[in-house]
Amino acid sequence: IVADNGSTDATRSVVERAARAGQPRICYRYVPEAGKWRALNVALSVCLGTYIALTDDDVTPDPDWLTELAAAFETNNAGFVAGRILPKWEREPPPWLSPSIYGVLAVPDNGTEPVMLDGSSHSIMPVGANMAIWHPALTRIGGFRTDLGKLDGTLRTGEDHELYLRLVA
């Protein structure tokens, strides 16, 4: 499901061309109201899957991304899975840009070992660019809040963390 959140470029035609190819099946929805979470709620309203996998337009998922997410759900009987996000720098980042602040840039490494996310870990930050949620759990908590995130030109953030805390609760 592609929830096009008010783009003004060729997104729609690119998605329609990919949809005509037939594999995988693609559903396009245009969402004129600003806000990632508004777009995700529109996508959620037409989603029939058991798990909802989320990524962003500036992310290149690993070819085995969906397989790995599905395995994490099965292996751990989880309701929520988050993965690593590794930056692809165009050039070496400056020395002051420490990996300890990568979470602010939405590129938290989060390590290579599975960790149970129960709300007590402050070193792991689930980010919407690489997460998946069991559909009934997302429905149970009321979907995505639309009053958070980067709205109306603000730099306000925290919606990923808020979603994580509601899922844990």
Short mmCIF file of N, CA and C in Angstrom, two decimals, residues 12-165:
data_model
loop_
_atom_site.label_atom_id
_atom_site.label_comp_id
_atom_site.label_asym_id
_atom_site.label_seq_id
_atom_site.Cartn_x
_atom_site.Cartn_y
_atom_site.Cartn_z
N ARG A 12 2.57 9.28 -8.19
CA ARG A 12 1.39 8.52 -8.62
C ARG A 12 1.66 7.72 -9.90
N SER A 13 2.26 8.34 -10.89
CA SER A 13 2.51 7.63 -12.15
C SER A 13 3.54 6.52 -11.97
N VAL A 14 4.53 6.74 -11.13
CA VAL A 14 5.53 5.69 -10.86
C VAL A 14 4.86 4.50 -10.19
N VAL A 15 4.01 4.76 -9.21
CA VAL A 15 3.31 3.67 -8.51
C VAL A 15 2.35 2.96 -9.45
N GLU A 16 1.61 3.71 -10.26
CA GLU A 16 0.66 3.08 -11.20
C GLU A 16 1.40 2.21 -12.21
N ARG A 17 2.57 2.66 -12.69
CA ARG A 17 3.37 1.85 -13.62
C ARG A 17 3.81 0.55 -12.95
N ALA A 18 4.25 0.64 -11.70
CA ALA A 18 4.66 -0.56 -10.96
C ALA A 18 3.47 -1.47 -10.72
N ALA A 19 2.30 -0.89 -10.45
CA ALA A 19 1.09 -1.69 -10.20
C ALA A 19 0.68 -2.47 -11.45
N ARG A 20 0.86 -1.90 -12.62
CA ARG A 20 0.51 -2.59 -13.86
C ARG A 20 1.38 -3.83 -14.08
N ALA A 21 2.59 -3.82 -13.53
CA ALA A 21 3.48 -4.98 -13.65
C ALA A 21 2.91 -6.17 -12.88
N GLY A 22 2.09 -5.91 -11.85
CA GLY A 22 1.34 -6.97 -11.19
C GLY A 22 1.96 -7.65 -9.99
N GLN A 23 3.24 -7.61 -9.81
CA GLN A 23 3.87 -8.29 -8.66
C GLN A 23 4.83 -7.37 -7.96
N PRO A 24 4.72 -7.11 -6.72
CA PRO A 24 3.59 -7.50 -5.87
C PRO A 24 2.38 -6.61 -6.18
N ARG A 25 1.25 -7.03 -5.67
CA ARG A 25 0.03 -6.24 -5.84
C ARG A 25 0.21 -4.91 -5.11
N ILE A 26 -0.11 -3.82 -5.75
CA ILE A 26 0.10 -2.49 -5.16
C ILE A 26 -1.23 -1.75 -5.11
N CYS A 27 -1.48 -1.14 -3.97
CA CYS A 27 -2.68 -0.33 -3.77
C CYS A 27 -2.20 1.11 -3.51
N TYR A 28 -2.69 2.07 -4.27
CA TYR A 28 -2.29 3.47 -4.16
C TYR A 28 -3.42 4.28 -3.53
N ARG A 29 -3.08 5.10 -2.57
CA ARG A 29 -4.04 6.03 -1.97
C ARG A 29 -3.37 7.40 -1.86
N TYR A 30 -4.04 8.42 -2.37
CA TYR A 30 -3.55 9.79 -2.22
C TYR A 30 -4.15 10.37 -0.95
N VAL A 31 -3.32 10.95 -0.10
CA VAL A 31 -3.76 11.52 1.17
C VAL A 31 -3.33 13.00 1.19
N PRO A 32 -4.25 13.92 0.89
CA PRO A 32 -3.86 15.32 0.79
C PRO A 32 -3.54 15.99 2.12
N GLU A 33 -4.12 15.49 3.23
CA GLU A 33 -3.87 16.10 4.53
C GLU A 33 -2.45 15.78 4.97
N ALA A 34 -1.70 16.81 5.38
CA ALA A 34 -0.31 16.63 5.79
C ALA A 34 -0.20 15.75 7.03
N GLY A 35 0.85 14.96 7.08
CA GLY A 35 1.14 14.15 8.25
C GLY A 35 1.32 12.68 7.91
N LYS A 36 2.50 12.17 8.22
CA LYS A 36 2.81 10.76 7.96
C LYS A 36 1.77 9.85 8.58
N TRP A 37 1.37 10.13 9.81
CA TRP A 37 0.46 9.24 10.53
C TRP A 37 -0.94 9.29 9.95
N ARG A 38 -1.35 10.42 9.38
CA ARG A 38 -2.63 10.46 8.67
C ARG A 38 -2.58 9.52 7.46
N ALA A 39 -1.48 9.59 6.73
CA ALA A 39 -1.31 8.72 5.57
C ALA A 39 -1.31 7.26 5.99
N LEU A 40 -0.64 6.95 7.10
CA LEU A 40 -0.60 5.57 7.56
C LEU A 40 -1.98 5.08 8.01
N ASN A 41 -2.78 5.93 8.61
CA ASN A 41 -4.14 5.52 8.98
C ASN A 41 -4.98 5.22 7.75
N VAL A 42 -4.79 5.98 6.67
CA VAL A 42 -5.50 5.68 5.42
C VAL A 42 -5.05 4.32 4.90
N ALA A 43 -3.75 4.08 4.91
CA ALA A 43 -3.23 2.78 4.47
C ALA A 43 -3.79 1.66 5.35
N LEU A 44 -3.81 1.88 6.65
CA LEU A 44 -4.32 0.88 7.59
C LEU A 44 -5.79 0.55 7.29
N SER A 45 -6.56 1.54 6.85
CA SER A 45 -7.98 1.32 6.60
C SER A 45 -8.24 0.36 5.43
N VAL A 46 -7.27 0.17 4.56
CA VAL A 46 -7.45 -0.75 3.43
C VAL A 46 -6.56 -1.99 3.54
N CYS A 47 -5.79 -2.06 4.61
CA CYS A 47 -4.85 -3.17 4.78
C CYS A 47 -5.56 -4.43 5.25
N LEU A 48 -5.27 -5.54 4.60
CA LEU A 48 -5.87 -6.81 4.96
C LEU A 48 -4.88 -7.77 5.61
N GLY A 49 -3.61 -7.39 5.66
CA GLY A 49 -2.56 -8.28 6.15
C GLY A 49 -2.59 -8.49 7.65
N THR A 50 -1.94 -9.54 8.08
CA THR A 50 -1.80 -9.85 9.50
C THR A 50 -0.79 -8.93 10.16
N TYR A 51 0.25 -8.59 9.42
CA TYR A 51 1.30 -7.72 9.92
C TYR A 51 1.40 -6.49 9.04
N ILE A 52 1.69 -5.36 9.67
CA ILE A 52 1.86 -4.10 8.96
C ILE A 52 3.34 -3.75 9.03
N ALA A 53 4.03 -3.76 7.90
CA ALA A 53 5.44 -3.41 7.85
C ALA A 53 5.56 -1.97 7.35
N LEU A 54 6.36 -1.17 8.05
CA LEU A 54 6.50 0.24 7.72
C LEU A 54 7.93 0.57 7.32
N THR A 55 8.05 1.40 6.30
CA THR A 55 9.33 1.97 5.94
C THR A 55 9.05 3.36 5.38
N ASP A 56 10.09 4.08 5.04
CA ASP A 56 9.95 5.44 4.54
C ASP A 56 10.49 5.54 3.12
N ASP A 57 10.17 6.64 2.46
CA ASP A 57 10.59 6.82 1.07
C ASP A 57 12.09 7.04 0.92
N ASP A 58 12.79 7.33 1.99
CA ASP A 58 14.24 7.53 1.90
C ASP A 58 15.03 6.34 2.45
N VAL A 59 14.38 5.19 2.53
CA VAL A 59 15.00 3.97 3.05
C VAL A 59 15.08 2.94 1.93
N THR A 60 16.19 2.21 1.90
CA THR A 60 16.34 1.10 0.97
C THR A 60 16.37 -0.18 1.80
N PRO A 61 15.23 -0.86 1.92
CA PRO A 61 15.21 -2.08 2.74
C PRO A 61 16.09 -3.17 2.14
N ASP A 62 16.61 -4.00 3.02
CA ASP A 62 17.38 -5.17 2.62
C ASP A 62 16.45 -6.09 1.80
N PRO A 63 16.98 -6.81 0.82
CA PRO A 63 16.12 -7.70 0.02
C PRO A 63 15.36 -8.74 0.86
N ASP A 64 15.90 -9.13 2.01
CA ASP A 64 15.24 -10.11 2.87
C ASP A 64 14.44 -9.45 3.99
N TRP A 65 14.19 -8.17 3.88
CA TRP A 65 13.56 -7.40 4.96
C TRP A 65 12.25 -8.02 5.43
N LEU A 66 11.31 -8.26 4.54
CA LEU A 66 10.01 -8.80 4.95
C LEU A 66 10.13 -10.22 5.51
N THR A 67 11.00 -11.03 4.93
CA THR A 67 11.22 -12.39 5.43
C THR A 67 11.76 -12.35 6.86
N GLU A 68 12.70 -11.45 7.11
CA GLU A 68 13.28 -11.32 8.45
C GLU A 68 12.26 -10.81 9.46
N LEU A 69 11.44 -9.86 9.05
CA LEU A 69 10.39 -9.37 9.96
C LEU A 69 9.42 -10.49 10.32
N ALA A 70 8.98 -11.24 9.31
CA ALA A 70 8.05 -12.35 9.56
C ALA A 70 8.67 -13.38 10.49
N ALA A 71 9.95 -13.68 10.30
CA ALA A 71 10.63 -14.64 11.17
C ALA A 71 10.71 -14.13 12.61
N ALA A 72 10.91 -12.83 12.77
CA ALA A 72 10.98 -12.26 14.12
C ALA A 72 9.63 -12.39 14.83
N PHE A 73 8.53 -12.21 14.11
CA PHE A 73 7.21 -12.40 14.72
C PHE A 73 7.02 -13.86 15.13
N GLU A 74 7.33 -14.78 14.24
CA GLU A 74 7.13 -16.21 14.53
C GLU A 74 8.03 -16.70 15.65
N THR A 75 9.30 -16.32 15.61
CA THR A 75 10.26 -16.80 16.60
C THR A 75 9.95 -16.28 18.00
N ASN A 76 9.51 -15.05 18.10
CA ASN A 76 9.35 -14.40 19.40
C ASN A 76 7.91 -14.22 19.84
N ASN A 77 6.95 -14.66 19.03
CA ASN A 77 5.54 -14.45 19.35
C ASN A 77 5.29 -12.98 19.70
N ALA A 78 5.86 -12.10 18.89
CA ALA A 78 5.84 -10.67 19.17
C ALA A 78 4.61 -10.00 18.57
N GLY A 79 4.27 -8.85 19.12
CA GLY A 79 3.21 -8.02 18.58
C GLY A 79 3.78 -6.81 17.85
N PHE A 80 5.11 -6.64 17.97
CA PHE A 80 5.77 -5.45 17.43
C PHE A 80 7.23 -5.80 17.21
N VAL A 81 7.76 -5.42 16.05
CA VAL A 81 9.16 -5.71 15.72
C VAL A 81 9.78 -4.45 15.14
N ALA A 82 10.98 -4.13 15.58
CA ALA A 82 11.72 -2.99 15.03
C ALA A 82 13.12 -3.46 14.66
N GLY A 83 13.66 -2.89 13.62
CA GLY A 83 14.98 -3.31 13.16
C GLY A 83 15.98 -2.19 13.09
N ARG A 84 17.16 -2.56 12.63
CA ARG A 84 18.27 -1.62 12.49
C ARG A 84 18.03 -0.70 11.30
N ILE A 85 18.58 0.49 11.42
CA ILE A 85 18.59 1.43 10.31
C ILE A 85 20.01 1.96 10.24
N LEU A 86 20.68 1.62 9.16
CA LEU A 86 22.07 2.02 9.00
C LEU A 86 22.19 3.09 7.93
N PRO A 87 22.88 4.19 8.24
CA PRO A 87 22.99 5.27 7.25
C PRO A 87 23.91 4.89 6.10
N LYS A 88 23.62 5.43 4.94
CA LYS A 88 24.53 5.34 3.79
C LYS A 88 25.01 6.77 3.54
N TRP A 89 26.13 7.10 4.11
CA TRP A 89 26.66 8.45 4.00
C TRP A 89 27.20 8.68 2.59
N GLU A 90 26.93 9.84 2.03
CA GLU A 90 27.50 10.20 0.73
C GLU A 90 28.99 10.48 0.87
N ARG A 91 29.40 10.91 2.05
CA ARG A 91 30.81 11.08 2.38
C ARG A 91 30.94 10.90 3.88
N GLU A 92 32.15 10.77 4.36
CA GLU A 92 32.41 10.53 5.79
C GLU A 92 31.76 11.64 6.62
N PRO A 93 30.96 11.27 7.64
CA PRO A 93 30.33 12.31 8.47
C PRO A 93 31.39 13.03 9.30
N PRO A 94 31.10 14.26 9.72
CA PRO A 94 32.07 15.01 10.53
C PRO A 94 32.28 14.33 11.88
N PRO A 95 33.43 14.54 12.50
CA PRO A 95 33.75 13.87 13.78
C PRO A 95 32.74 14.15 14.90
N TRP A 96 32.12 15.33 14.88
CA TRP A 96 31.19 15.67 15.94
C TRP A 96 29.87 14.90 15.82
N LEU A 97 29.61 14.31 14.67
CA LEU A 97 28.37 13.57 14.45
C LEU A 97 28.56 12.14 14.97
N SER A 98 28.36 11.99 16.24
CA SER A 98 28.60 10.73 16.93
C SER A 98 27.46 9.74 16.70
N PRO A 99 27.77 8.43 16.59
CA PRO A 99 26.69 7.42 16.50
C PRO A 99 25.71 7.47 17.67
N SER A 100 26.11 8.07 18.79
CA SER A 100 25.22 8.15 19.94
C SER A 100 24.01 9.05 19.68
N ILE A 101 24.07 9.90 18.65
CA ILE A 101 22.92 10.75 18.34
C ILE A 101 22.24 10.34 17.04
N TYR A 102 22.58 9.20 16.50
CA TYR A 102 21.97 8.76 15.24
C TYR A 102 20.46 8.58 15.37
N GLY A 103 19.97 8.29 16.57
CA GLY A 103 18.53 8.14 16.77
C GLY A 103 17.78 9.41 16.41
N VAL A 104 18.38 10.57 16.66
CA VAL A 104 17.77 11.84 16.31
C VAL A 104 17.63 11.96 14.79
N LEU A 105 18.55 11.33 14.08
CA LEU A 105 18.52 11.34 12.62
C LEU A 105 17.69 10.20 12.05
N ALA A 106 17.06 9.42 12.91
CA ALA A 106 16.27 8.25 12.52
C ALA A 106 17.12 7.18 11.85
N VAL A 107 18.37 7.03 12.30
CA VAL A 107 19.23 5.95 11.82
C VAL A 107 19.86 5.22 13.01
N PRO A 108 19.02 4.75 13.96
CA PRO A 108 19.58 4.04 15.10
C PRO A 108 20.03 2.63 14.70
N ASP A 109 21.23 2.25 15.10
CA ASP A 109 21.75 0.92 14.78
C ASP A 109 20.96 -0.16 15.52
N ASN A 110 20.72 0.03 16.80
CA ASN A 110 19.97 -0.90 17.66
C ASN A 110 20.62 -2.27 17.82
N GLY A 111 21.80 -2.49 17.25
CA GLY A 111 22.54 -3.74 17.47
C GLY A 111 22.08 -4.90 16.60
N THR A 112 22.81 -6.00 16.74
CA THR A 112 22.55 -7.18 15.90
C THR A 112 21.83 -8.30 16.64
N GLU A 113 21.74 -8.20 17.95
CA GLU A 113 21.09 -9.25 18.74
C GLU A 113 19.64 -8.89 19.05
N PRO A 114 18.74 -9.87 18.96
CA PRO A 114 17.34 -9.59 19.32
C PRO A 114 17.21 -9.16 20.78
N VAL A 115 16.36 -8.19 21.03
CA VAL A 115 16.11 -7.66 22.37
C VAL A 115 14.61 -7.56 22.56
N MET A 116 14.11 -8.02 23.70
CA MET A 116 12.69 -7.89 24.01
C MET A 116 12.41 -6.42 24.31
N LEU A 117 11.50 -5.82 23.57
CA LEU A 117 11.14 -4.43 23.78
C LEU A 117 9.95 -4.38 24.73
N ASP A 118 10.22 -3.97 25.97
CA ASP A 118 9.17 -3.95 26.98
C ASP A 118 8.99 -2.57 27.61
N GLY A 119 9.62 -1.56 27.01
CA GLY A 119 9.51 -0.21 27.54
C GLY A 119 10.62 0.15 28.50
N SER A 120 11.41 -0.83 28.97
CA SER A 120 12.44 -0.54 29.95
C SER A 120 13.78 -0.16 29.33
N SER A 121 13.98 -0.50 28.06
CA SER A 121 15.25 -0.19 27.41
C SER A 121 15.22 1.22 26.85
N HIS A 122 16.20 2.02 27.27
CA HIS A 122 16.30 3.37 26.75
C HIS A 122 17.38 3.46 25.68
N SER A 123 18.05 2.33 25.43
CA SER A 123 19.11 2.34 24.43
C SER A 123 18.60 1.91 23.06
N ILE A 124 17.40 1.34 23.00
CA ILE A 124 16.83 0.91 21.73
C ILE A 124 15.67 1.84 21.40
N MET A 125 15.71 2.40 20.19
CA MET A 125 14.65 3.30 19.79
C MET A 125 14.00 2.77 18.51
N PRO A 126 12.79 2.24 18.62
CA PRO A 126 12.07 1.83 17.42
C PRO A 126 11.74 3.05 16.57
N VAL A 127 11.96 2.94 15.28
CA VAL A 127 11.71 4.05 14.37
C VAL A 127 10.82 3.54 13.23
N GLY A 128 9.86 4.36 12.84
CA GLY A 128 8.87 3.98 11.83
C GLY A 128 9.44 3.65 10.46
N ALA A 129 10.72 3.91 10.24
CA ALA A 129 11.33 3.59 8.95
C ALA A 129 11.68 2.11 8.84
N ASN A 130 11.64 1.38 9.96
CA ASN A 130 11.92 -0.06 9.95
C ASN A 130 11.21 -0.71 11.13
N MET A 131 9.93 -0.89 10.99
CA MET A 131 9.17 -1.56 12.04
C MET A 131 8.00 -2.32 11.43
N ALA A 132 7.49 -3.25 12.20
CA ALA A 132 6.30 -3.98 11.78
C ALA A 132 5.45 -4.22 13.02
N ILE A 133 4.15 -4.25 12.82
CA ILE A 133 3.20 -4.36 13.92
C ILE A 133 2.15 -5.40 13.56
N TRP A 134 1.80 -6.22 14.52
CA TRP A 134 0.71 -7.17 14.36
C TRP A 134 -0.56 -6.35 14.20
N HIS A 135 -1.28 -6.53 13.11
CA HIS A 135 -2.44 -5.71 12.77
C HIS A 135 -3.46 -5.59 13.91
N PRO A 136 -3.86 -6.72 14.56
CA PRO A 136 -4.82 -6.58 15.66
C PRO A 136 -4.31 -5.70 16.81
N ALA A 137 -3.00 -5.71 17.07
CA ALA A 137 -2.46 -4.85 18.14
C ALA A 137 -2.59 -3.39 17.76
N LEU A 138 -2.30 -3.07 16.51
CA LEU A 138 -2.40 -1.69 16.05
C LEU A 138 -3.85 -1.22 16.07
N THR A 139 -4.76 -2.08 15.68
CA THR A 139 -6.18 -1.74 15.73
C THR A 139 -6.63 -1.54 17.17
N ARG A 140 -6.17 -2.40 18.07
CA ARG A 140 -6.56 -2.32 19.49
C ARG A 140 -6.16 -1.00 20.12
N ILE A 141 -4.99 -0.44 19.72
CA ILE A 141 -4.55 0.82 20.34
C ILE A 141 -5.10 2.04 19.58
N GLY A 142 -5.94 1.81 18.57
CA GLY A 142 -6.59 2.92 17.89
C GLY A 142 -5.83 3.49 16.70
N GLY A 143 -4.88 2.72 16.18
CA GLY A 143 -4.13 3.20 15.02
C GLY A 143 -3.09 4.23 15.39
N PHE A 144 -2.76 5.06 14.44
CA PHE A 144 -1.71 6.06 14.62
C PHE A 144 -2.33 7.39 15.03
N ARG A 145 -1.71 8.06 15.99
CA ARG A 145 -2.17 9.38 16.40
C ARG A 145 -1.79 10.39 15.31
N THR A 146 -2.74 11.24 14.96
CA THR A 146 -2.49 12.20 13.88
C THR A 146 -2.10 13.58 14.40
N ASP A 147 -2.05 13.76 15.72
CA ASP A 147 -1.69 15.06 16.28
C ASP A 147 -0.21 15.15 16.60
N LEU A 148 0.56 14.12 16.25
CA LEU A 148 1.99 14.12 16.51
C LEU A 148 2.75 14.11 15.20
N GLY A 149 4.04 14.36 15.29
CA GLY A 149 4.87 14.31 14.10
C GLY A 149 5.09 15.68 13.51
N LYS A 150 5.73 15.68 12.37
CA LYS A 150 6.08 16.93 11.69
C LYS A 150 4.86 17.44 10.93
N LEU A 151 4.13 18.33 11.55
CA LEU A 151 2.93 18.90 10.95
C LEU A 151 3.12 20.40 10.76
N ASP A 152 2.48 20.94 9.74
CA ASP A 152 2.47 22.39 9.49
C ASP A 152 3.85 23.01 9.54
N GLY A 153 4.83 22.35 8.95
CA GLY A 153 6.17 22.90 8.88
C GLY A 153 6.95 22.87 10.18
N THR A 154 6.47 22.14 11.19
CA THR A 154 7.18 22.07 12.46
C THR A 154 8.26 21.00 12.40
N LEU A 155 9.15 21.03 13.35
CA LEU A 155 10.15 19.98 13.50
C LEU A 155 9.78 19.05 14.65
N ARG A 156 8.57 19.19 15.16
CA ARG A 156 8.10 18.36 16.26
C ARG A 156 8.18 16.90 15.85
N THR A 157 8.56 16.05 16.78
CA THR A 157 8.69 14.63 16.49
C THR A 157 8.33 13.83 17.73
N GLY A 158 8.57 12.54 17.72
CA GLY A 158 8.29 11.71 18.89
C GLY A 158 7.17 10.72 18.66
N GLU A 159 6.54 10.77 17.46
CA GLU A 159 5.40 9.90 17.22
C GLU A 159 5.78 8.43 17.22
N ASP A 160 6.98 8.09 16.76
CA ASP A 160 7.42 6.69 16.76
C ASP A 160 7.54 6.17 18.19
N HIS A 161 8.14 7.00 19.04
CA HIS A 161 8.32 6.62 20.44
C HIS A 161 6.98 6.49 21.15
N GLU A 162 6.06 7.41 20.88
CA GLU A 162 4.74 7.37 21.49
C GLU A 162 4.00 6.10 21.07
N LEU A 163 4.09 5.72 19.79
CA LEU A 163 3.46 4.50 19.31
C LEU A 163 4.05 3.29 20.03
N TYR A 164 5.36 3.25 20.15
CA TYR A 164 6.05 2.18 20.86
C TYR A 164 5.55 2.07 22.31
N LEU A 165 5.43 3.19 23.01
CA LEU A 165 4.97 3.16 24.41
C LEU A 165 3.52 2.67 24.51
#
